[in-house]
mmCIF file with all atom_site columns, C-alpha atoms in Angstrom:
data_model
loop_
_atom_site.group_PDB
_atom_site.id
_atom_site.type_symbol
_atom_site.label_atom_id
_atom_site.label_alt_id
_atom_site.label_comp_id
_atom_site.label_asym_id
_atom_site.label_entity_id
_atom_site.label_seq_id
_atom_site.pdbx_PDB_ins_code
_atom_site.Cartn_x
_atom_site.Cartn_y
_atom_site.Cartn_z
_atom_site.occupancy
_atom_site.B_iso_or_equiv
_atom_site.pdbx_formal_charge
_atom_site.auth_seq_id
_atom_site.auth_comp_id
_atom_site.auth_asym_id
_atom_site.auth_atom_id
_atom_site.pdbx_PDB_model_num
ATOM 1   C CA . MET A 1 1   ? -0.978  -18.352 0.556   1.00 50.00 ? 1   MET A CA 1
ATOM 2   C CA . ALA A 1 2   ? -1.403  -16.865 4.035   1.00 52.00 ? 2   ALA A CA 1
ATOM 3   C CA . PRO A 1 3   ? -1.997  -13.125 4.380   1.00 58.00 ? 3   PRO A CA 1
ATOM 4   C CA . HIS A 1 4   ? 1.121   -11.023 4.858   1.00 62.00 ? 4   HIS A CA 1
ATOM 5   C CA . ALA A 1 5   ? 2.081   -10.573 8.524   1.00 65.00 ? 5   ALA A CA 1
ATOM 6   C CA . LEU A 1 6   ? 1.768   -6.770  8.297   1.00 71.00 ? 6   LEU A CA 1
ATOM 7   C CA . LEU A 1 7   ? -1.638  -6.637  6.586   1.00 69.00 ? 7   LEU A CA 1
ATOM 8   C CA . ASN A 1 8   ? -4.051  -4.484  8.638   1.00 69.00 ? 8   ASN A CA 1
ATOM 9   C CA . THR A 1 9   ? -1.296  -3.376  11.018  1.00 74.00 ? 9   THR A CA 1
ATOM 10  C CA . GLU A 1 10  ? 0.430   -0.048  11.527  1.00 86.00 ? 10  GLU A CA 1
ATOM 11  C CA . ALA A 1 11  ? 3.146   0.527   8.945   1.00 88.00 ? 11  ALA A CA 1
ATOM 12  C CA . PRO A 1 12  ? 6.730   0.779   10.194  1.00 83.00 ? 12  PRO A CA 1
ATOM 13  C CA . THR A 1 13  ? 7.573   4.455   9.752   1.00 84.00 ? 13  THR A CA 1
ATOM 14  C CA . ASN A 1 14  ? 10.483  5.575   11.914  1.00 87.00 ? 14  ASN A CA 1
ATOM 15  C CA . ILE A 1 15  ? 13.093  4.879   9.240   1.00 93.00 ? 15  ILE A CA 1
ATOM 16  C CA . THR A 1 16  ? 15.026  7.470   7.267   1.00 96.00 ? 16  THR A CA 1
ATOM 17  C CA . LEU A 1 17  ? 16.681  6.608   3.952   1.00 97.00 ? 17  LEU A CA 1
ATOM 18  C CA . LYS A 1 18  ? 18.297  8.581   1.138   1.00 98.00 ? 18  LYS A CA 1
ATOM 19  C CA . ASP A 1 19  ? 16.404  9.141   -2.089  1.00 98.00 ? 19  ASP A CA 1
ATOM 20  C CA . GLN A 1 20  ? 17.805  9.339   -5.623  1.00 98.00 ? 20  GLN A CA 1
ATOM 21  C CA . ASN A 1 21  ? 18.699  13.007  -4.990  1.00 98.00 ? 21  ASN A CA 1
ATOM 22  C CA . ASP A 1 22  ? 20.661  12.130  -1.822  1.00 98.00 ? 22  ASP A CA 1
ATOM 23  C CA . GLN A 1 23  ? 17.962  13.730  0.357   1.00 98.00 ? 23  GLN A CA 1
ATOM 24  C CA . ASP A 1 24  ? 16.791  12.200  3.639   1.00 98.00 ? 24  ASP A CA 1
ATOM 25  C CA . VAL A 1 25  ? 13.267  10.775  3.446   1.00 97.00 ? 25  VAL A CA 1
ATOM 26  C CA . ASN A 1 26  ? 11.379  9.465   6.473   1.00 95.00 ? 26  ASN A CA 1
ATOM 27  C CA . ILE A 1 27  ? 8.272   7.400   5.736   1.00 90.00 ? 27  ILE A CA 1
ATOM 28  C CA . ALA A 1 28  ? 6.567   8.951   8.784   1.00 92.00 ? 28  ALA A CA 1
ATOM 29  C CA . ASP A 1 29  ? 6.617   12.342  7.045   1.00 92.00 ? 29  ASP A CA 1
ATOM 30  C CA . HIS A 1 30  ? 4.363   10.949  4.306   1.00 91.00 ? 30  HIS A CA 1
ATOM 31  C CA . ILE A 1 31  ? 1.770   9.183   6.446   1.00 86.00 ? 31  ILE A CA 1
ATOM 32  C CA . GLY A 1 32  ? -1.399  11.193  7.004   1.00 83.00 ? 32  GLY A CA 1
ATOM 33  C CA . LYS A 1 33  ? -0.935  13.411  3.958   1.00 87.00 ? 33  LYS A CA 1
ATOM 34  C CA . SER A 1 34  ? -2.117  10.859  1.420   1.00 92.00 ? 34  SER A CA 1
ATOM 35  C CA . ILE A 1 35  ? -2.279  7.140   0.815   1.00 95.00 ? 35  ILE A CA 1
ATOM 36  C CA . LEU A 1 36  ? 1.215   5.757   0.258   1.00 95.00 ? 36  LEU A CA 1
ATOM 37  C CA . VAL A 1 37  ? 2.009   3.081   -2.310  1.00 97.00 ? 37  VAL A CA 1
ATOM 38  C CA . LEU A 1 38  ? 5.379   1.648   -1.298  1.00 96.00 ? 38  LEU A CA 1
ATOM 39  C CA . PHE A 1 39  ? 6.803   -0.868  -3.748  1.00 94.00 ? 39  PHE A CA 1
ATOM 40  C CA . PHE A 1 40  ? 9.905   -2.948  -3.108  1.00 92.00 ? 40  PHE A CA 1
ATOM 41  C CA . TYR A 1 41  ? 11.734  -4.276  -6.142  1.00 92.00 ? 41  TYR A CA 1
ATOM 42  C CA . PRO A 1 42  ? 14.917  -6.333  -6.519  1.00 89.00 ? 42  PRO A CA 1
ATOM 43  C CA . LYS A 1 43  ? 17.295  -4.256  -8.658  1.00 91.00 ? 43  LYS A CA 1
ATOM 44  C CA . ASP A 1 44  ? 17.564  -1.058  -10.688 1.00 92.00 ? 44  ASP A CA 1
ATOM 45  C CA . GLY A 1 45  ? 17.830  -1.511  -14.440 1.00 91.00 ? 45  GLY A CA 1
ATOM 46  C CA . THR A 1 46  ? 16.796  -5.156  -14.689 1.00 88.00 ? 46  THR A CA 1
ATOM 47  C CA . PHE A 1 47  ? 14.102  -6.025  -17.205 1.00 90.00 ? 47  PHE A CA 1
ATOM 48  C CA . VAL A 1 48  ? 11.138  -6.767  -14.921 1.00 88.00 ? 48  VAL A CA 1
ATOM 49  C CA . CYS A 1 49  ? 12.087  -4.050  -12.400 1.00 90.00 ? 49  CYS A CA 1
ATOM 50  C CA . SER A 1 50  ? 12.284  -1.473  -15.183 1.00 92.00 ? 50  SER A CA 1
ATOM 51  C CA . LYS A 1 51  ? 8.888   -2.587  -16.495 1.00 94.00 ? 51  LYS A CA 1
ATOM 52  C CA . GLU A 1 52  ? 7.380   -2.341  -12.992 1.00 91.00 ? 52  GLU A CA 1
ATOM 53  C CA . ALA A 1 53  ? 8.874   1.100   -12.310 1.00 95.00 ? 53  ALA A CA 1
ATOM 54  C CA . CYS A 1 54  ? 7.641   2.359   -15.683 1.00 96.00 ? 54  CYS A CA 1
ATOM 55  C CA . ALA A 1 55  ? 4.170   0.905   -15.063 1.00 95.00 ? 55  ALA A CA 1
ATOM 56  C CA . PHE A 1 56  ? 3.959   2.996   -11.877 1.00 95.00 ? 56  PHE A CA 1
ATOM 57  C CA . ARG A 1 57  ? 5.280   5.993   -13.841 1.00 97.00 ? 57  ARG A CA 1
ATOM 58  C CA . ASP A 1 58  ? 2.736   5.535   -16.620 1.00 96.00 ? 58  ASP A CA 1
ATOM 59  C CA . ARG A 1 59  ? -0.190  5.264   -14.186 1.00 95.00 ? 59  ARG A CA 1
ATOM 60  C CA . LEU A 1 60  ? 1.062   7.835   -11.667 1.00 96.00 ? 60  LEU A CA 1
ATOM 61  C CA . GLU A 1 61  ? -1.564  10.410  -12.642 1.00 95.00 ? 61  GLU A CA 1
ATOM 62  C CA . ASP A 1 62  ? -4.344  7.853   -12.058 1.00 95.00 ? 62  ASP A CA 1
ATOM 63  C CA . ILE A 1 63  ? -2.802  6.902   -8.710  1.00 95.00 ? 63  ILE A CA 1
ATOM 64  C CA . GLN A 1 64  ? -2.574  10.544  -7.654  1.00 95.00 ? 64  GLN A CA 1
ATOM 65  C CA . LYS A 1 65  ? -6.183  11.198  -8.682  1.00 94.00 ? 65  LYS A CA 1
ATOM 66  C CA . LEU A 1 66  ? -7.123  8.409   -6.272  1.00 94.00 ? 66  LEU A CA 1
ATOM 67  C CA . GLY A 1 67  ? -5.333  10.237  -3.461  1.00 94.00 ? 67  GLY A CA 1
ATOM 68  C CA . ALA A 1 68  ? -2.075  8.313   -3.333  1.00 96.00 ? 68  ALA A CA 1
ATOM 69  C CA . GLN A 1 69  ? 1.624   8.894   -3.807  1.00 96.00 ? 69  GLN A CA 1
ATOM 70  C CA . VAL A 1 70  ? 4.251   6.353   -4.913  1.00 97.00 ? 70  VAL A CA 1
ATOM 71  C CA . MET A 1 71  ? 7.698   5.453   -3.587  1.00 97.00 ? 71  MET A CA 1
ATOM 72  C CA . GLY A 1 72  ? 9.966   2.681   -4.835  1.00 97.00 ? 72  GLY A CA 1
ATOM 73  C CA . VAL A 1 73  ? 12.512  0.885   -2.648  1.00 96.00 ? 73  VAL A CA 1
ATOM 74  C CA . SER A 1 74  ? 15.479  -1.343  -3.442  1.00 94.00 ? 74  SER A CA 1
ATOM 75  C CA . ALA A 1 75  ? 18.915  -2.090  -2.012  1.00 92.00 ? 75  ALA A CA 1
ATOM 76  C CA . ASP A 1 76  ? 20.606  -0.118  -4.787  1.00 94.00 ? 76  ASP A CA 1
ATOM 77  C CA . SER A 1 77  ? 22.760  2.936   -4.056  1.00 97.00 ? 77  SER A CA 1
ATOM 78  C CA . VAL A 1 78  ? 21.688  6.562   -4.320  1.00 98.00 ? 78  VAL A CA 1
ATOM 79  C CA . LYS A 1 79  ? 23.809  6.877   -7.486  1.00 98.00 ? 79  LYS A CA 1
ATOM 80  C CA . SER A 1 80  ? 22.181  3.807   -9.041  1.00 97.00 ? 80  SER A CA 1
ATOM 81  C CA . HIS A 1 81  ? 18.719  5.187   -8.198  1.00 97.00 ? 81  HIS A CA 1
ATOM 82  C CA . GLU A 1 82  ? 19.633  8.551   -9.703  1.00 98.00 ? 82  GLU A CA 1
ATOM 83  C CA . GLN A 1 83  ? 20.727  6.911   -12.964 1.00 98.00 ? 83  GLN A CA 1
ATOM 84  C CA . PHE A 1 84  ? 17.704  4.586   -13.031 1.00 97.00 ? 84  PHE A CA 1
ATOM 85  C CA . ALA A 1 85  ? 15.243  7.424   -12.336 1.00 97.00 ? 85  ALA A CA 1
ATOM 86  C CA . ASN A 1 86  ? 16.822  9.594   -15.032 1.00 97.00 ? 86  ASN A CA 1
ATOM 87  C CA . LYS A 1 87  ? 16.966  6.821   -17.634 1.00 97.00 ? 87  LYS A CA 1
ATOM 88  C CA . GLN A 1 88  ? 13.355  5.729   -17.032 1.00 97.00 ? 88  GLN A CA 1
ATOM 89  C CA . LYS A 1 89  ? 12.074  9.289   -16.384 1.00 98.00 ? 89  LYS A CA 1
ATOM 90  C CA . LEU A 1 90  ? 10.631  8.294   -13.004 1.00 98.00 ? 90  LEU A CA 1
ATOM 91  C CA . PRO A 1 91  ? 8.876   11.265  -11.358 1.00 98.00 ? 91  PRO A CA 1
ATOM 92  C CA . TYR A 1 92  ? 8.498   9.653   -7.933  1.00 97.00 ? 92  TYR A CA 1
ATOM 93  C CA . THR A 1 93  ? 10.865  8.967   -5.034  1.00 98.00 ? 93  THR A CA 1
ATOM 94  C CA . LEU A 1 94  ? 13.213  5.976   -5.035  1.00 98.00 ? 94  LEU A CA 1
ATOM 95  C CA . LEU A 1 95  ? 14.640  5.035   -1.635  1.00 98.00 ? 95  LEU A CA 1
ATOM 96  C CA . ALA A 1 96  ? 18.091  3.483   -1.248  1.00 97.00 ? 96  ALA A CA 1
ATOM 97  C CA . ASP A 1 97  ? 17.665  0.729   1.345   1.00 95.00 ? 97  ASP A CA 1
ATOM 98  C CA . THR A 1 98  ? 21.312  -0.329  1.122   1.00 94.00 ? 98  THR A CA 1
ATOM 99  C CA . GLU A 1 99  ? 21.374  -1.896  4.605   1.00 93.00 ? 99  GLU A CA 1
ATOM 100 C CA . GLY A 1 100 ? 17.961  -3.574  4.231   1.00 91.00 ? 100 GLY A CA 1
ATOM 101 C CA . GLU A 1 101 ? 16.482  -1.693  7.201   1.00 94.00 ? 101 GLU A CA 1
ATOM 102 C CA . LEU A 1 102 ? 13.164  -0.844  5.539   1.00 93.00 ? 102 LEU A CA 1
ATOM 103 C CA . ARG A 1 103 ? 12.964  -4.216  3.791   1.00 91.00 ? 103 ARG A CA 1
ATOM 104 C CA . THR A 1 104 ? 13.399  -5.963  7.164   1.00 91.00 ? 104 THR A CA 1
ATOM 105 C CA . ALA A 1 105 ? 10.851  -3.712  8.909   1.00 93.00 ? 105 ALA A CA 1
ATOM 106 C CA . TYR A 1 106 ? 8.302   -4.477  6.174   1.00 91.00 ? 106 TYR A CA 1
ATOM 107 C CA . LYS A 1 107 ? 9.070   -8.211  6.294   1.00 87.00 ? 107 LYS A CA 1
ATOM 108 C CA . VAL A 1 108 ? 9.908   -8.402  2.588   1.00 88.00 ? 108 VAL A CA 1
ATOM 109 C CA . SER A 1 109 ? 11.012  -11.981 2.005   1.00 76.00 ? 109 SER A CA 1
ATOM 110 C CA . LYS A 1 110 ? 14.038  -13.006 -0.036  1.00 70.00 ? 110 LYS A CA 1
ATOM 111 C CA . LEU A 1 111 ? 13.697  -15.332 -2.975  1.00 62.00 ? 111 LEU A CA 1
ATOM 112 C CA . LEU A 1 112 ? 15.861  -16.136 -5.968  1.00 58.00 ? 112 LEU A CA 1
ATOM 113 C CA . PHE A 1 113 ? 19.593  -15.755 -5.409  1.00 59.00 ? 113 PHE A CA 1
ATOM 114 C CA . GLY A 1 114 ? 18.933  -13.688 -2.279  1.00 61.00 ? 114 GLY A CA 1
ATOM 115 C CA . PHE A 1 115 ? 16.964  -11.017 -4.137  1.00 63.00 ? 115 PHE A CA 1
ATOM 116 C CA . PRO A 1 116 ? 14.036  -9.568  -2.208  1.00 62.00 ? 116 PRO A CA 1
ATOM 117 C CA . GLN A 1 117 ? 10.493  -10.472 -3.208  1.00 71.00 ? 117 GLN A CA 1
ATOM 118 C CA . ARG A 1 118 ? 8.716   -7.928  -5.393  1.00 80.00 ? 118 ARG A CA 1
ATOM 119 C CA . THR A 1 119 ? 6.256   -6.614  -2.779  1.00 91.00 ? 119 THR A CA 1
ATOM 120 C CA . THR A 1 120 ? 3.907   -3.618  -2.840  1.00 92.00 ? 120 THR A CA 1
ATOM 121 C CA . TYR A 1 121 ? 2.174   -2.102  0.188   1.00 93.00 ? 121 TYR A CA 1
ATOM 122 C CA . VAL A 1 122 ? -0.772  0.281   0.192   1.00 95.00 ? 122 VAL A CA 1
ATOM 123 C CA . ILE A 1 123 ? -0.687  2.338   3.389   1.00 94.00 ? 123 ILE A CA 1
ATOM 124 C CA . GLY A 1 124 ? -3.773  4.346   4.314   1.00 94.00 ? 124 GLY A CA 1
ATOM 125 C CA . LYS A 1 125 ? -3.678  7.933   5.561   1.00 92.00 ? 125 LYS A CA 1
ATOM 126 C CA . ASP A 1 126 ? -4.087  6.500   9.055   1.00 93.00 ? 126 ASP A CA 1
ATOM 127 C CA . GLY A 1 127 ? -0.815  4.564   8.685   1.00 93.00 ? 127 GLY A CA 1
ATOM 128 C CA . ILE A 1 128 ? -2.475  1.140   8.450   1.00 92.00 ? 128 ILE A CA 1
ATOM 129 C CA . ILE A 1 129 ? -1.307  -1.271  5.736   1.00 92.00 ? 129 ILE A CA 1
ATOM 130 C CA . THR A 1 130 ? -4.519  -2.008  3.841   1.00 92.00 ? 130 THR A CA 1
ATOM 131 C CA . ASN A 1 131 ? -3.135  -4.134  1.009   1.00 87.00 ? 131 ASN A CA 1
ATOM 132 C CA . VAL A 1 132 ? -0.021  -6.195  0.292   1.00 89.00 ? 132 VAL A CA 1
ATOM 133 C CA . PHE A 1 133 ? 0.773   -7.586  -3.160  1.00 87.00 ? 133 PHE A CA 1
ATOM 134 C CA . GLU A 1 134 ? 3.582   -10.084 -3.810  1.00 81.00 ? 134 GLU A CA 1
ATOM 135 C CA . SER A 1 135 ? 4.654   -11.433 -7.178  1.00 75.00 ? 135 SER A CA 1
ATOM 136 C CA . PHE A 1 136 ? 8.285   -11.860 -8.169  1.00 63.00 ? 136 PHE A CA 1
ATOM 137 C CA . PHE A 1 137 ? 7.875   -12.182 -11.933 1.00 67.00 ? 137 PHE A CA 1
ATOM 138 C CA . SER A 1 138 ? 4.739   -10.197 -12.781 1.00 70.00 ? 138 SER A CA 1
ATOM 139 C CA . TYR A 1 139 ? 5.176   -6.435  -12.757 1.00 71.00 ? 139 TYR A CA 1
ATOM 140 C CA . ASN A 1 140 ? 1.614   -5.934  -14.072 1.00 79.00 ? 140 ASN A CA 1
ATOM 141 C CA . TYR A 1 141 ? 0.180   -7.742  -11.051 1.00 75.00 ? 141 TYR A CA 1
ATOM 142 C CA . HIS A 1 142 ? 1.358   -4.890  -8.823  1.00 81.00 ? 142 HIS A CA 1
ATOM 143 C CA . ILE A 1 143 ? 0.062   -1.885  -10.758 1.00 89.00 ? 143 ILE A CA 1
ATOM 144 C CA . THR A 1 144 ? -3.223  -3.620  -11.612 1.00 89.00 ? 144 THR A CA 1
ATOM 145 C CA . ASN A 1 145 ? -3.934  -4.552  -7.998  1.00 88.00 ? 145 ASN A CA 1
ATOM 146 C CA . VAL A 1 146 ? -2.832  -1.179  -6.621  1.00 93.00 ? 146 VAL A CA 1
ATOM 147 C CA . LEU A 1 147 ? -5.274  0.597   -8.930  1.00 94.00 ? 147 LEU A CA 1
ATOM 148 C CA . LYS A 1 148 ? -8.089  -1.806  -7.988  1.00 92.00 ? 148 LYS A CA 1
ATOM 149 C CA . ALA A 1 149 ? -7.394  -1.304  -4.275  1.00 92.00 ? 149 ALA A CA 1
ATOM 150 C CA . LEU A 1 150 ? -7.259  2.487   -4.599  1.00 93.00 ? 150 LEU A CA 1
ATOM 151 C CA . GLN A 1 151 ? -10.464 2.553   -6.661  1.00 89.00 ? 151 GLN A CA 1
ATOM 152 C CA . LYS A 1 152 ? -12.206 0.371   -4.084  1.00 83.00 ? 152 LYS A CA 1
ATOM 153 C CA . ASP A 1 153 ? -10.990 2.584   -1.212  1.00 72.00 ? 153 ASP A CA 1
ATOM 154 C CA . SER A 1 154 ? -11.996 5.701   -3.144  1.00 65.00 ? 154 SER A CA 1
ATOM 155 C CA . LYS A 1 155 ? -15.487 4.285   -3.755  1.00 56.00 ? 155 LYS A CA 1
ATOM 156 C CA . VAL A 1 156 ? -15.907 3.427   -0.066  1.00 46.00 ? 156 VAL A CA 1
ATOM 157 C CA . GLU A 1 157 ? -14.742 6.914   0.958   1.00 47.00 ? 157 GLU A CA 1
ATOM 158 C CA . THR A 1 158 ? -17.064 8.563   -1.584  1.00 38.00 ? 158 THR A CA 1
ATOM 159 C CA . GLU A 1 159 ? -20.022 6.462   -0.422  1.00 42.00 ? 159 GLU A CA 1
ATOM 160 C CA . SER A 1 160 ? -19.425 7.329   3.242   1.00 40.00 ? 160 SER A CA 1
ATOM 161 C CA . VAL A 1 161 ? -19.205 11.058  2.410   1.00 35.00 ? 161 VAL A CA 1
ATOM 162 C CA . GLU A 1 162 ? -22.439 10.791  0.401   1.00 41.00 ? 162 GLU A CA 1
ATOM 163 C CA . GLN A 1 163 ? -24.158 8.961   3.281   1.00 42.00 ? 163 GLN A CA 1
ATOM 164 C CA . GLU A 1 164 ? -23.034 11.675  5.708   1.00 43.00 ? 164 GLU A CA 1
ATOM 165 C CA . GLU A 1 165 ? -24.340 14.372  3.342   1.00 39.00 ? 165 GLU A CA 1
ATOM 166 C CA . ASP A 1 166 ? -27.681 12.520  3.092   1.00 43.00 ? 166 ASP A CA 1
ATOM 167 C CA . LYS A 1 167 ? -27.940 12.380  6.894   1.00 47.00 ? 167 LYS A CA 1
ATOM 168 C CA . GLN A 1 168 ? -27.255 16.108  7.142   1.00 44.00 ? 168 GLN A CA 1
ATOM 169 C CA . ALA A 1 169 ? -29.833 16.869  4.447   1.00 45.00 ? 169 ALA A CA 1
ATOM 170 C CA . GLU A 1 170 ? -32.459 14.868  6.348   1.00 49.00 ? 170 GLU A CA 1
ATOM 171 C CA . SER A 1 171 ? -31.839 16.840  9.568   1.00 46.00 ? 171 SER A CA 1
#
């Protein structure tokens, strides 16, 4: 499979959507503060989508320790997101992309019965998309690969800080 068209490019950010609390959220406001894990899923309340959302919930502390925040995106309404977040006890933001604006900007493909592909993006503090994971049926694929990518990025960042400290100590 060819790499995703947006891999290693600047993330589309000038889009504002409503979250599950009916508040405006602009992706641009979250770039630069931390790494952003943005996962697109087909539909609130379906079996695999619920499993995926709960997997991100259950590993959220690990994700945050690695310097990232999580946002979920689907075409569902604000009300649907509110109910889904409450039922599944999701502590992170869910964005209502009812018109498909964000999905189109992120080039999320459509698959079965017109549902969007289950796609997860890891966006660095610099706004560059560093990783893209696509798997329609496997929710575990997303959380597993996000954690691996964040751990790898964290190790690289730690090593470069240590190298800089070593250089300063030698001076």
